[in-house]
């Protein structure tokens, strides 16, 4: 791989360190009593907080992609994301309630700006599709190095030393990421330096006006709720859940109706909607690792290893460890899998894997119902299914999304991808509450069954989906000619 790939590889590993560290401890930090520096939230609110936070971050990703495409350029957007993330972690390090209220949204903004533009830079630097999917799979090695190290370091610091120190380390890593990108800028040439389609003067004025109006409206709503005494974590989580459903639909329609798209582009986008929805279900299940599965590890898993009780957050390192071991092998074999039907088939495999993992989790909760703590191997097996599914699904969706629409829409297409992933987080924050009223074995059995059934549906419908994704001008003309023949025969 060229030097620019090593730079993007390393910067992604650094940026993801904070994300995976927060993922490992957020639910534990939220549920910890205020006397220990936590937020003191009820267990249900703590479990739903992660889904709402990640849904909020992914919900903003379409704006992050647009910012890189039209305003800053992808490269400067990477730096802006790093700065916002660093500020967010510094706020979280402040031992006060307002620190979390300000810090969590700032970290979400940083991730929403950084991630789609990082993926856009990868796709732009690779140019054609040759090597891109394998390169993205190997990029998962970078992120999983962080996903492995972050729970071990941040988790230990947070659970055993200080939550503030854990967030402070994440802020330092974000600063290092920004410096590394800035110093290595010459490796990218002109790629990502400027927006692909910069805003016109009229569009800039309109964007400023709309942004100001939205910010003012949001501030008025928050102030009104505060004066009425209605502000609460549950309300914020509920609002994020609602918006995480509305925003993906609205943004998809806006992109779909963009006058810069031709008929065959819209047909591809219609077909890719099924991929978006499949990824929504996939990421909704994956998000449970940082919420319900993390709390299950804390309360129901025997964590004594060699005479020492390990932190619950350390079990979060199982998934990245498996990905580190499997990603190189999958990167070699992935491009050849299923031929032209690789997108629906790989998505099907991923859904069946995570669905099967939840079926195993259903059995595990039956054993834990007696009150005896279960072996950590049960959770490790579930995380293995997550790892296999994630390294397959994430790589194929990112690579396929780059070819759906023209290059000028790449950032927004990747933003849409994360929006629908955020929809999974938003839906998950509501679905998790069902665990209060539905027995745990039935809860995991239901979600596992749905994911498995959807995976099989993608496998059976692979031909129709691929025909839609490969639509081009000739395909559209052929359909017009066919329709004309049919009307003439009538």
PDB file of C-alpha atoms in Angstrom, residues 7-8 35 44 58 95 98 104 109 143 193 402 410 429 470:
ATOM      1  CA  UNK A   7      -1.459   7.757   6.845  1.00  0.00           C
ATOM      2  CA  UNK A   8      -5.210   7.141   6.592  1.00  0.00           C
ATOM      3  CA  UNK A  35     -20.489   9.516  44.342  1.00  0.00           C
ATOM      4  CA  UNK A  44     -32.582   1.321  31.540  1.00  0.00           C
ATOM      5  CA  UNK A  58     -24.772   8.835  12.684  1.00  0.00           C
ATOM      6  CA  UNK A  95     -16.498  16.032  36.761  1.00  0.00           C
ATOM      7  CA  UNK A  98     -22.866  19.776  32.251  1.00  0.00           C
ATOM      8  CA  UNK A 104     -21.371  13.800  24.285  1.00  0.00           C
ATOM      9  CA  UNK A 109     -20.312  15.988  15.897  1.00  0.00           C
ATOM     10  CA  UNK A 143      -9.783   0.470  13.724  1.00  0.00           C
ATOM     11  CA  UNK A 193      -8.095  19.796  -0.543  1.00  0.00           C
ATOM     12  CA  UNK A 402     -18.984   4.600  -3.446  1.00  0.00           C
ATOM     13  CA  UNK A 410     -19.770  10.372  -2.503  1.00  0.00           C
ATOM     14  CA  UNK A 429     -32.575   2.793  22.080  1.00  0.00           C
ATOM     15  CA  UNK A 470     -26.044  -2.054 -11.865  1.00  0.00           C
TER      16      UNK A 470
END
